[in-house]
Amino acid sequence: MAETFIRRANSEVTPAGESQPLSIRAFLLGALLCLLIGVGTIYANAIIQGTFMAWCFSNPVALFLFFYLVLGNILVGTLARNLALRREELVLIYAMMMVSASIPTFGLVEHLLPMITGVFYYATPENNWGELIQPYVPAWIAPNDGQLIQGFYEGLPKGMPVPWEGWLGALGYWSIFLLALYLVSIGLMVLLRRPWMEGERLLYPMMQVPIEMINGREGASLVSAVFRQPQMWIGFALPVLVGCCNALHNYRSSMYLFRDTINLPFEFSFSLVGFSYFINRNLALGIWFFYLLALVEQGCFNILGIHSTEKLGWFSNPSSPYLTHQALGAMLVFALYTLWKARSHLLAVVRRIWRLCRTERPCRRCWWDWSSW
């Protein structure tokens, strides 16, 4: 299944024998949508505290905007076919939105800013942070203006503009580090792309839905086959109906999906259900099994009276620090195992670079190898 999907995705995004450069309009439109994500997700999280569309691992905000982008592209193509975006351009825009969706909220900014300023704002005579921590904080790492930091947490007086000049220094230094971090991450993905796709046959579940939305042949109808299936629209309507009812209930209490006559704890995630259809069965079983194993392990800790006094952030499973550290160890082992499985490929890359890229496709392959290193 994975091999079929990967081969089909590669052949459908760019037809065989054709290599068309990406247009400026695709980059501009992608940048505009990234700006919309940056502003809209912050507004939704921090102002109205409504839909957390950039919180979930599945990047719902990127898929949401891409869905309407594809529908709009179909409409534009119906009126003027030459103005419609090509599949390569749509894939580029979706990739840009996926990367940008993780930056403005829980993926980066909403953690970074409180972390670099909290050591000053939450310093009290009781915790003695002013003597224990603040002397060791470099001056460039965060603003050192007390009024500026207080305004960040408590809000500015009405009509007062944001004092950006106080933030430019610290954010400038952090931007250099974060740019390097993202470039290294991209380089690692480029370096491990071949063993992932050809060796392990990864499915890339977050790309399957967008690829299905834009698949087809050039010159044929812009409407993908997936939009012609009634089953898709039934599955689409169910979470939309539930989500709309929950959203409208916040504005009109008389509109609800279920009455509060009885409380029965029940959690259901449409995104997780959809995600499970795009991953290997063994992987899905592993996720389910180890989640249950963690619950059993936590229950044993409770019975034996084993409790940790360590305080962790709520993103790190604060109810069980032991399981958090266990998961971190498992992640490190998994990363090392991935590198070990890719050792032959990594050695081949090193040899190609050492031999000045004198292979059958020196230019293209050499560029990717050098960029990854």
mmCIF file with all atom_site columns, C-alpha atoms in Angstrom, residues 34-221:
data_model
loop_
_atom_site.group_PDB
_atom_site.id
_atom_site.type_symbol
_atom_site.label_atom_id
_atom_site.label_alt_id
_atom_site.label_comp_id
_atom_site.label_asym_id
_atom_site.label_entity_id
_atom_site.label_seq_id
_atom_site.pdbx_PDB_ins_code
_atom_site.Cartn_x
_atom_site.Cartn_y
_atom_site.Cartn_z
_atom_site.occupancy
_atom_site.B_iso_or_equiv
_atom_site.pdbx_formal_charge
_atom_site.auth_seq_id
_atom_site.auth_comp_id
_atom_site.auth_asym_id
_atom_site.auth_atom_id
_atom_site.pdbx_PDB_model_num
ATOM 1   C CA . CYS A 1 34  ? 1.096   31.584 6.066   1.00 0.00 ? 34  CYS A CA 1
ATOM 2   C CA . LEU A 1 35  ? 0.535   35.161 7.234   1.00 0.00 ? 35  LEU A CA 1
ATOM 3   C CA . LEU A 1 36  ? -3.162  34.383 7.666   1.00 0.00 ? 36  LEU A CA 1
ATOM 4   C CA . ILE A 1 37  ? -2.250  31.329 9.747   1.00 0.00 ? 37  ILE A CA 1
ATOM 5   C CA . GLY A 1 38  ? 0.167   33.348 11.874  1.00 0.00 ? 38  GLY A CA 1
ATOM 6   C CA . VAL A 1 39  ? -2.416  36.017 12.670  1.00 0.00 ? 39  VAL A CA 1
ATOM 7   C CA . GLY A 1 40  ? -5.530  33.847 12.781  1.00 0.00 ? 40  GLY A CA 1
ATOM 8   C CA . THR A 1 41  ? -4.212  31.089 15.035  1.00 0.00 ? 41  THR A CA 1
ATOM 9   C CA . ILE A 1 42  ? -2.838  33.576 17.572  1.00 0.00 ? 42  ILE A CA 1
ATOM 10  C CA . TYR A 1 43  ? -6.177  35.413 17.551  1.00 0.00 ? 43  TYR A CA 1
ATOM 11  C CA . ALA A 1 44  ? -8.091  32.154 18.007  1.00 0.00 ? 44  ALA A CA 1
ATOM 12  C CA . ASN A 1 45  ? -5.844  30.919 20.825  1.00 0.00 ? 45  ASN A CA 1
ATOM 13  C CA . ALA A 1 46  ? -5.079  34.073 22.777  1.00 0.00 ? 46  ALA A CA 1
ATOM 14  C CA . ILE A 1 47  ? -8.040  36.387 22.112  1.00 0.00 ? 47  ILE A CA 1
ATOM 15  C CA . ILE A 1 48  ? -11.237 34.415 21.609  1.00 0.00 ? 48  ILE A CA 1
ATOM 16  C CA . GLN A 1 49  ? -9.772  31.145 22.971  1.00 0.00 ? 49  GLN A CA 1
ATOM 17  C CA . GLY A 1 50  ? -11.842 29.190 20.501  1.00 0.00 ? 50  GLY A CA 1
ATOM 18  C CA . THR A 1 51  ? -10.703 26.677 17.923  1.00 0.00 ? 51  THR A CA 1
ATOM 19  C CA . PHE A 1 52  ? -7.128  25.488 18.433  1.00 0.00 ? 52  PHE A CA 1
ATOM 20  C CA . MET A 1 53  ? -6.565  24.826 14.741  1.00 0.00 ? 53  MET A CA 1
ATOM 21  C CA . ALA A 1 54  ? -2.768  24.837 15.023  1.00 0.00 ? 54  ALA A CA 1
ATOM 22  C CA . TRP A 1 55  ? -2.565  22.737 18.177  1.00 0.00 ? 55  TRP A CA 1
ATOM 23  C CA . CYS A 1 56  ? -3.125  19.234 16.855  1.00 0.00 ? 56  CYS A CA 1
ATOM 24  C CA . PHE A 1 57  ? -0.346  17.172 15.255  1.00 0.00 ? 57  PHE A CA 1
ATOM 25  C CA . SER A 1 58  ? -2.434  16.899 12.090  1.00 0.00 ? 58  SER A CA 1
ATOM 26  C CA . ASN A 1 59  ? -2.235  20.663 11.367  1.00 0.00 ? 59  ASN A CA 1
ATOM 27  C CA . PRO A 1 60  ? -5.986  21.100 10.808  1.00 0.00 ? 60  PRO A CA 1
ATOM 28  C CA . VAL A 1 61  ? -5.573  24.765 9.894   1.00 0.00 ? 61  VAL A CA 1
ATOM 29  C CA . ALA A 1 62  ? -3.341  23.858 6.934   1.00 0.00 ? 62  ALA A CA 1
ATOM 30  C CA . LEU A 1 63  ? -5.746  21.191 5.709   1.00 0.00 ? 63  LEU A CA 1
ATOM 31  C CA . PHE A 1 64  ? -8.731  23.495 6.293   1.00 0.00 ? 64  PHE A CA 1
ATOM 32  C CA . LEU A 1 65  ? -7.283  26.295 4.167   1.00 0.00 ? 65  LEU A CA 1
ATOM 33  C CA . PHE A 1 66  ? -6.001  23.856 1.559   1.00 0.00 ? 66  PHE A CA 1
ATOM 34  C CA . PHE A 1 67  ? -9.485  22.357 1.183   1.00 0.00 ? 67  PHE A CA 1
ATOM 35  C CA . TYR A 1 68  ? -10.959 25.746 0.311   1.00 0.00 ? 68  TYR A CA 1
ATOM 36  C CA . LEU A 1 69  ? -7.943  26.579 -1.831  1.00 0.00 ? 69  LEU A CA 1
ATOM 37  C CA . VAL A 1 70  ? -8.559  23.467 -3.921  1.00 0.00 ? 70  VAL A CA 1
ATOM 38  C CA . LEU A 1 71  ? -12.265 24.279 -4.246  1.00 0.00 ? 71  LEU A CA 1
ATOM 39  C CA . GLY A 1 72  ? -11.417 27.843 -5.250  1.00 0.00 ? 72  GLY A CA 1
ATOM 40  C CA . ASN A 1 73  ? -8.876  26.558 -7.750  1.00 0.00 ? 73  ASN A CA 1
ATOM 41  C CA . ILE A 1 74  ? -11.548 24.339 -9.307  1.00 0.00 ? 74  ILE A CA 1
ATOM 42  C CA . LEU A 1 75  ? -13.829 27.358 -9.660  1.00 0.00 ? 75  LEU A CA 1
ATOM 43  C CA . VAL A 1 76  ? -11.063 29.483 -11.193 1.00 0.00 ? 76  VAL A CA 1
ATOM 44  C CA . GLY A 1 77  ? -10.103 26.648 -13.541 1.00 0.00 ? 77  GLY A CA 1
ATOM 45  C CA . THR A 1 78  ? -13.706 26.323 -14.668 1.00 0.00 ? 78  THR A CA 1
ATOM 46  C CA . LEU A 1 79  ? -13.810 30.002 -15.628 1.00 0.00 ? 79  LEU A CA 1
ATOM 47  C CA . ALA A 1 80  ? -10.242 30.327 -16.948 1.00 0.00 ? 80  ALA A CA 1
ATOM 48  C CA . ARG A 1 81  ? -8.228  27.124 -17.147 1.00 0.00 ? 81  ARG A CA 1
ATOM 49  C CA . ASN A 1 82  ? -4.892  28.860 -17.696 1.00 0.00 ? 82  ASN A CA 1
ATOM 50  C CA . LEU A 1 83  ? -5.237  30.728 -14.380 1.00 0.00 ? 83  LEU A CA 1
ATOM 51  C CA . ALA A 1 84  ? -5.685  27.588 -12.276 1.00 0.00 ? 84  ALA A CA 1
ATOM 52  C CA . LEU A 1 85  ? -2.822  26.507 -10.049 1.00 0.00 ? 85  LEU A CA 1
ATOM 53  C CA . ARG A 1 86  ? -0.887  23.421 -11.107 1.00 0.00 ? 86  ARG A CA 1
ATOM 54  C CA . ARG A 1 87  ? -0.545  20.466 -8.769  1.00 0.00 ? 87  ARG A CA 1
ATOM 55  C CA . GLU A 1 88  ? 3.113   21.288 -8.101  1.00 0.00 ? 88  GLU A CA 1
ATOM 56  C CA . GLU A 1 89  ? 2.063   24.755 -6.952  1.00 0.00 ? 89  GLU A CA 1
ATOM 57  C CA . LEU A 1 90  ? -0.685  23.391 -4.721  1.00 0.00 ? 90  LEU A CA 1
ATOM 58  C CA . VAL A 1 91  ? 1.735   20.963 -3.076  1.00 0.00 ? 91  VAL A CA 1
ATOM 59  C CA . LEU A 1 92  ? 4.203   23.803 -2.450  1.00 0.00 ? 92  LEU A CA 1
ATOM 60  C CA . ILE A 1 93  ? 1.508   25.954 -0.846  1.00 0.00 ? 93  ILE A CA 1
ATOM 61  C CA . TYR A 1 94  ? 0.366   23.103 1.375   1.00 0.00 ? 94  TYR A CA 1
ATOM 62  C CA . ALA A 1 95  ? 3.948   22.400 2.485   1.00 0.00 ? 95  ALA A CA 1
ATOM 63  C CA . MET A 1 96  ? 4.434   26.068 3.350   1.00 0.00 ? 96  MET A CA 1
ATOM 64  C CA . MET A 1 97  ? 1.248   26.091 5.410   1.00 0.00 ? 97  MET A CA 1
ATOM 65  C CA . MET A 1 98  ? 2.192   22.896 7.244   1.00 0.00 ? 98  MET A CA 1
ATOM 66  C CA . VAL A 1 99  ? 5.528   24.358 8.319   1.00 0.00 ? 99  VAL A CA 1
ATOM 67  C CA . SER A 1 100 ? 4.099   27.737 9.302   1.00 0.00 ? 100 SER A CA 1
ATOM 68  C CA . ALA A 1 101 ? 1.196   26.250 11.274  1.00 0.00 ? 101 ALA A CA 1
ATOM 69  C CA . SER A 1 102 ? 3.516   24.887 13.956  1.00 0.00 ? 102 SER A CA 1
ATOM 70  C CA . ILE A 1 103 ? 5.344   28.171 14.568  1.00 0.00 ? 103 ILE A CA 1
ATOM 71  C CA . PRO A 1 104 ? 2.938   30.842 15.920  1.00 0.00 ? 104 PRO A CA 1
ATOM 72  C CA . THR A 1 105 ? 1.203   28.811 18.646  1.00 0.00 ? 105 THR A CA 1
ATOM 73  C CA . PHE A 1 106 ? 2.019   25.760 20.760  1.00 0.00 ? 106 PHE A CA 1
ATOM 74  C CA . GLY A 1 107 ? 4.740   24.594 18.405  1.00 0.00 ? 107 GLY A CA 1
ATOM 75  C CA . LEU A 1 108 ? 7.069   27.506 19.160  1.00 0.00 ? 108 LEU A CA 1
ATOM 76  C CA . VAL A 1 109 ? 6.003   31.072 19.975  1.00 0.00 ? 109 VAL A CA 1
ATOM 77  C CA . GLU A 1 110 ? 3.489   30.363 22.745  1.00 0.00 ? 110 GLU A CA 1
ATOM 78  C CA . HIS A 1 111 ? 6.200   28.358 24.524  1.00 0.00 ? 111 HIS A CA 1
ATOM 79  C CA . LEU A 1 112 ? 9.232   30.477 23.683  1.00 0.00 ? 112 LEU A CA 1
ATOM 80  C CA . LEU A 1 113 ? 7.998   33.879 24.861  1.00 0.00 ? 113 LEU A CA 1
ATOM 81  C CA . PRO A 1 114 ? 6.756   32.727 28.299  1.00 0.00 ? 114 PRO A CA 1
ATOM 82  C CA . MET A 1 115 ? 9.927   30.691 28.817  1.00 0.00 ? 115 MET A CA 1
ATOM 83  C CA . ILE A 1 116 ? 12.329  33.576 28.198  1.00 0.00 ? 116 ILE A CA 1
ATOM 84  C CA . THR A 1 117 ? 10.303  36.116 30.204  1.00 0.00 ? 117 THR A CA 1
ATOM 85  C CA . GLY A 1 118 ? 8.795   33.982 32.975  1.00 0.00 ? 118 GLY A CA 1
ATOM 86  C CA . VAL A 1 119 ? 12.044  33.922 34.950  1.00 0.00 ? 119 VAL A CA 1
ATOM 87  C CA . PHE A 1 120 ? 11.652  37.689 35.420  1.00 0.00 ? 120 PHE A CA 1
ATOM 88  C CA . TYR A 1 121 ? 7.884   38.023 35.766  1.00 0.00 ? 121 TYR A CA 1
ATOM 89  C CA . TYR A 1 122 ? 7.407   35.177 38.235  1.00 0.00 ? 122 TYR A CA 1
ATOM 90  C CA . ALA A 1 123 ? 10.433  36.042 40.375  1.00 0.00 ? 123 ALA A CA 1
ATOM 91  C CA . THR A 1 124 ? 9.383   36.592 43.999  1.00 0.00 ? 124 THR A CA 1
ATOM 92  C CA . PRO A 1 125 ? 11.210  36.917 47.320  1.00 0.00 ? 125 PRO A CA 1
ATOM 93  C CA . GLU A 1 126 ? 9.957   33.428 48.178  1.00 0.00 ? 126 GLU A CA 1
ATOM 94  C CA . ASN A 1 127 ? 11.479  31.594 45.193  1.00 0.00 ? 127 ASN A CA 1
ATOM 95  C CA . ASN A 1 128 ? 14.558  33.862 45.138  1.00 0.00 ? 128 ASN A CA 1
ATOM 96  C CA . TRP A 1 129 ? 14.844  33.626 41.357  1.00 0.00 ? 129 TRP A CA 1
ATOM 97  C CA . GLY A 1 130 ? 16.402  37.089 41.294  1.00 0.00 ? 130 GLY A CA 1
ATOM 98  C CA . GLU A 1 131 ? 19.562  35.679 42.872  1.00 0.00 ? 131 GLU A CA 1
ATOM 99  C CA . LEU A 1 132 ? 19.422  32.028 41.863  1.00 0.00 ? 132 LEU A CA 1
ATOM 100 C CA . ILE A 1 133 ? 18.571  32.274 38.155  1.00 0.00 ? 133 ILE A CA 1
ATOM 101 C CA . GLN A 1 134 ? 18.514  35.816 36.783  1.00 0.00 ? 134 GLN A CA 1
ATOM 102 C CA . PRO A 1 135 ? 22.281  36.507 37.157  1.00 0.00 ? 135 PRO A CA 1
ATOM 103 C CA . TYR A 1 136 ? 22.960  33.574 34.816  1.00 0.00 ? 136 TYR A CA 1
ATOM 104 C CA . VAL A 1 137 ? 20.497  34.631 32.111  1.00 0.00 ? 137 VAL A CA 1
ATOM 105 C CA . PRO A 1 138 ? 22.369  36.307 29.212  1.00 0.00 ? 138 PRO A CA 1
ATOM 106 C CA . ALA A 1 139 ? 21.265  39.846 28.444  1.00 0.00 ? 139 ALA A CA 1
ATOM 107 C CA . TRP A 1 140 ? 20.468  38.991 24.824  1.00 0.00 ? 140 TRP A CA 1
ATOM 108 C CA . ILE A 1 141 ? 18.173  36.055 25.576  1.00 0.00 ? 141 ILE A CA 1
ATOM 109 C CA . ALA A 1 142 ? 15.151  38.097 26.714  1.00 0.00 ? 142 ALA A CA 1
ATOM 110 C CA . PRO A 1 143 ? 14.029  41.698 27.232  1.00 0.00 ? 143 PRO A CA 1
ATOM 111 C CA . ASN A 1 144 ? 15.217  43.030 30.578  1.00 0.00 ? 144 ASN A CA 1
ATOM 112 C CA . ASP A 1 145 ? 12.666  45.826 30.855  1.00 0.00 ? 145 ASP A CA 1
ATOM 113 C CA . GLY A 1 146 ? 10.337  45.077 33.771  1.00 0.00 ? 146 GLY A CA 1
ATOM 114 C CA . GLN A 1 147 ? 7.515   47.250 32.401  1.00 0.00 ? 147 GLN A CA 1
ATOM 115 C CA . LEU A 1 148 ? 7.804   45.577 29.013  1.00 0.00 ? 148 LEU A CA 1
ATOM 116 C CA . ILE A 1 149 ? 7.544   42.087 30.504  1.00 0.00 ? 149 ILE A CA 1
ATOM 117 C CA . GLN A 1 150 ? 4.689   43.121 32.779  1.00 0.00 ? 150 GLN A CA 1
ATOM 118 C CA . GLY A 1 151 ? 2.794   44.458 29.783  1.00 0.00 ? 151 GLY A CA 1
ATOM 119 C CA . PHE A 1 152 ? 3.328   41.153 27.974  1.00 0.00 ? 152 PHE A CA 1
ATOM 120 C CA . TYR A 1 153 ? 1.584   39.208 30.750  1.00 0.00 ? 153 TYR A CA 1
ATOM 121 C CA . GLU A 1 154 ? -0.972  41.719 32.014  1.00 0.00 ? 154 GLU A CA 1
ATOM 122 C CA . GLY A 1 155 ? -1.725  43.654 28.861  1.00 0.00 ? 155 GLY A CA 1
ATOM 123 C CA . LEU A 1 156 ? -0.983  47.196 27.762  1.00 0.00 ? 156 LEU A CA 1
ATOM 124 C CA . PRO A 1 157 ? -3.101  50.248 28.564  1.00 0.00 ? 157 PRO A CA 1
ATOM 125 C CA . LYS A 1 158 ? -5.840  50.870 26.054  1.00 0.00 ? 158 LYS A CA 1
ATOM 126 C CA . GLY A 1 159 ? -4.545  52.683 22.994  1.00 0.00 ? 159 GLY A CA 1
ATOM 127 C CA . MET A 1 160 ? -0.873  52.102 23.797  1.00 0.00 ? 160 MET A CA 1
ATOM 128 C CA . PRO A 1 161 ? 1.058   50.636 20.848  1.00 0.00 ? 161 PRO A CA 1
ATOM 129 C CA . VAL A 1 162 ? 3.118   47.483 21.216  1.00 0.00 ? 162 VAL A CA 1
ATOM 130 C CA . PRO A 1 163 ? 6.704   48.460 22.166  1.00 0.00 ? 163 PRO A CA 1
ATOM 131 C CA . TRP A 1 164 ? 8.338   46.406 19.445  1.00 0.00 ? 164 TRP A CA 1
ATOM 132 C CA . GLU A 1 165 ? 11.720  48.093 19.897  1.00 0.00 ? 165 GLU A CA 1
ATOM 133 C CA . GLY A 1 166 ? 12.119  46.362 23.256  1.00 0.00 ? 166 GLY A CA 1
ATOM 134 C CA . TRP A 1 167 ? 11.605  42.949 21.678  1.00 0.00 ? 167 TRP A CA 1
ATOM 135 C CA . LEU A 1 168 ? 13.672  43.306 18.507  1.00 0.00 ? 168 LEU A CA 1
ATOM 136 C CA . GLY A 1 169 ? 17.022  42.492 20.097  1.00 0.00 ? 169 GLY A CA 1
ATOM 137 C CA . ALA A 1 170 ? 16.017  39.263 21.831  1.00 0.00 ? 170 ALA A CA 1
ATOM 138 C CA . LEU A 1 171 ? 13.784  38.074 18.992  1.00 0.00 ? 171 LEU A CA 1
ATOM 139 C CA . GLY A 1 172 ? 16.552  38.818 16.492  1.00 0.00 ? 172 GLY A CA 1
ATOM 140 C CA . TYR A 1 173 ? 18.995  36.534 18.295  1.00 0.00 ? 173 TYR A CA 1
ATOM 141 C CA . TRP A 1 174 ? 16.388  33.825 18.695  1.00 0.00 ? 174 TRP A CA 1
ATOM 142 C CA . SER A 1 175 ? 15.501  34.088 15.001  1.00 0.00 ? 175 SER A CA 1
ATOM 143 C CA . ILE A 1 176 ? 19.099  33.257 14.062  1.00 0.00 ? 176 ILE A CA 1
ATOM 144 C CA . PHE A 1 177 ? 19.045  30.176 16.264  1.00 0.00 ? 177 PHE A CA 1
ATOM 145 C CA . LEU A 1 178 ? 15.611  29.062 15.073  1.00 0.00 ? 178 LEU A CA 1
ATOM 146 C CA . LEU A 1 179 ? 16.567  29.536 11.424  1.00 0.00 ? 179 LEU A CA 1
ATOM 147 C CA . ALA A 1 180 ? 19.587  27.299 11.978  1.00 0.00 ? 180 ALA A CA 1
ATOM 148 C CA . LEU A 1 181 ? 17.391  24.767 13.791  1.00 0.00 ? 181 LEU A CA 1
ATOM 149 C CA . TYR A 1 182 ? 14.879  24.612 10.945  1.00 0.00 ? 182 TYR A CA 1
ATOM 150 C CA . LEU A 1 183 ? 17.628  24.331 8.328   1.00 0.00 ? 183 LEU A CA 1
ATOM 151 C CA . VAL A 1 184 ? 19.188  21.444 10.246  1.00 0.00 ? 184 VAL A CA 1
ATOM 152 C CA . SER A 1 185 ? 15.788  19.757 10.492  1.00 0.00 ? 185 SER A CA 1
ATOM 153 C CA . ILE A 1 186 ? 15.225  20.129 6.756   1.00 0.00 ? 186 ILE A CA 1
ATOM 154 C CA . GLY A 1 187 ? 18.726  18.824 6.091   1.00 0.00 ? 187 GLY A CA 1
ATOM 155 C CA . LEU A 1 188 ? 18.076  15.735 8.219   1.00 0.00 ? 188 LEU A CA 1
ATOM 156 C CA . MET A 1 189 ? 14.853  15.073 6.342   1.00 0.00 ? 189 MET A CA 1
ATOM 157 C CA . VAL A 1 190 ? 16.657  15.375 3.015   1.00 0.00 ? 190 VAL A CA 1
ATOM 158 C CA . LEU A 1 191 ? 19.434  13.127 4.269   1.00 0.00 ? 191 LEU A CA 1
ATOM 159 C CA . LEU A 1 192 ? 17.031  10.405 5.433   1.00 0.00 ? 192 LEU A CA 1
ATOM 160 C CA . ARG A 1 193 ? 14.478  10.757 2.649   1.00 0.00 ? 193 ARG A CA 1
ATOM 161 C CA . ARG A 1 194 ? 15.674  7.747  0.642   1.00 0.00 ? 194 ARG A CA 1
ATOM 162 C CA . PRO A 1 195 ? 15.760  5.184  3.495   1.00 0.00 ? 195 PRO A CA 1
ATOM 163 C CA . TRP A 1 196 ? 12.407  6.476  4.708   1.00 0.00 ? 196 TRP A CA 1
ATOM 164 C CA . MET A 1 197 ? 10.665  6.247  1.337   1.00 0.00 ? 197 MET A CA 1
ATOM 165 C CA . GLU A 1 198 ? 12.468  3.345  -0.323  1.00 0.00 ? 198 GLU A CA 1
ATOM 166 C CA . GLY A 1 199 ? 13.640  1.334  2.679   1.00 0.00 ? 199 GLY A CA 1
ATOM 167 C CA . GLU A 1 200 ? 10.890  1.676  5.263   1.00 0.00 ? 200 GLU A CA 1
ATOM 168 C CA . ARG A 1 201 ? 8.126   2.620  2.804   1.00 0.00 ? 201 ARG A CA 1
ATOM 169 C CA . LEU A 1 202 ? 6.739   5.334  5.053   1.00 0.00 ? 202 LEU A CA 1
ATOM 170 C CA . LEU A 1 203 ? 3.183   6.349  4.209   1.00 0.00 ? 203 LEU A CA 1
ATOM 171 C CA . TYR A 1 204 ? 3.417   10.056 5.099   1.00 0.00 ? 204 TYR A CA 1
ATOM 172 C CA . PRO A 1 205 ? -0.210  10.162 6.298   1.00 0.00 ? 205 PRO A CA 1
ATOM 173 C CA . MET A 1 206 ? -0.328  13.957 6.436   1.00 0.00 ? 206 MET A CA 1
ATOM 174 C CA . MET A 1 207 ? 0.237   14.095 2.672   1.00 0.00 ? 207 MET A CA 1
ATOM 175 C CA . GLN A 1 208 ? -2.227  11.430 1.577   1.00 0.00 ? 208 GLN A CA 1
ATOM 176 C CA . VAL A 1 209 ? -5.357  13.552 1.904   1.00 0.00 ? 209 VAL A CA 1
ATOM 177 C CA . PRO A 1 210 ? -3.935  16.582 0.005   1.00 0.00 ? 210 PRO A CA 1
ATOM 178 C CA . ILE A 1 211 ? -2.563  14.316 -2.733  1.00 0.00 ? 211 ILE A CA 1
ATOM 179 C CA . GLU A 1 212 ? -5.972  12.677 -3.112  1.00 0.00 ? 212 GLU A CA 1
ATOM 180 C CA . MET A 1 213 ? -7.592  16.111 -3.326  1.00 0.00 ? 213 MET A CA 1
ATOM 181 C CA . ILE A 1 214 ? -5.437  17.151 -6.288  1.00 0.00 ? 214 ILE A CA 1
ATOM 182 C CA . ASN A 1 215 ? -4.778  13.845 -8.045  1.00 0.00 ? 215 ASN A CA 1
ATOM 183 C CA . GLY A 1 216 ? -5.722  13.234 -11.643 1.00 0.00 ? 216 GLY A CA 1
ATOM 184 C CA . ARG A 1 217 ? -4.189  13.848 -15.037 1.00 0.00 ? 217 ARG A CA 1
ATOM 185 C CA . GLU A 1 218 ? -3.142  17.135 -16.523 1.00 0.00 ? 218 GLU A CA 1
ATOM 186 C CA . GLY A 1 219 ? -5.662  18.322 -19.045 1.00 0.00 ? 219 GLY A CA 1
ATOM 187 C CA . ALA A 1 220 ? -8.482  16.356 -17.436 1.00 0.00 ? 220 ALA A CA 1
ATOM 188 C CA . SER A 1 221 ? -11.089 17.664 -15.025 1.00 0.00 ? 221 SER A CA 1
#
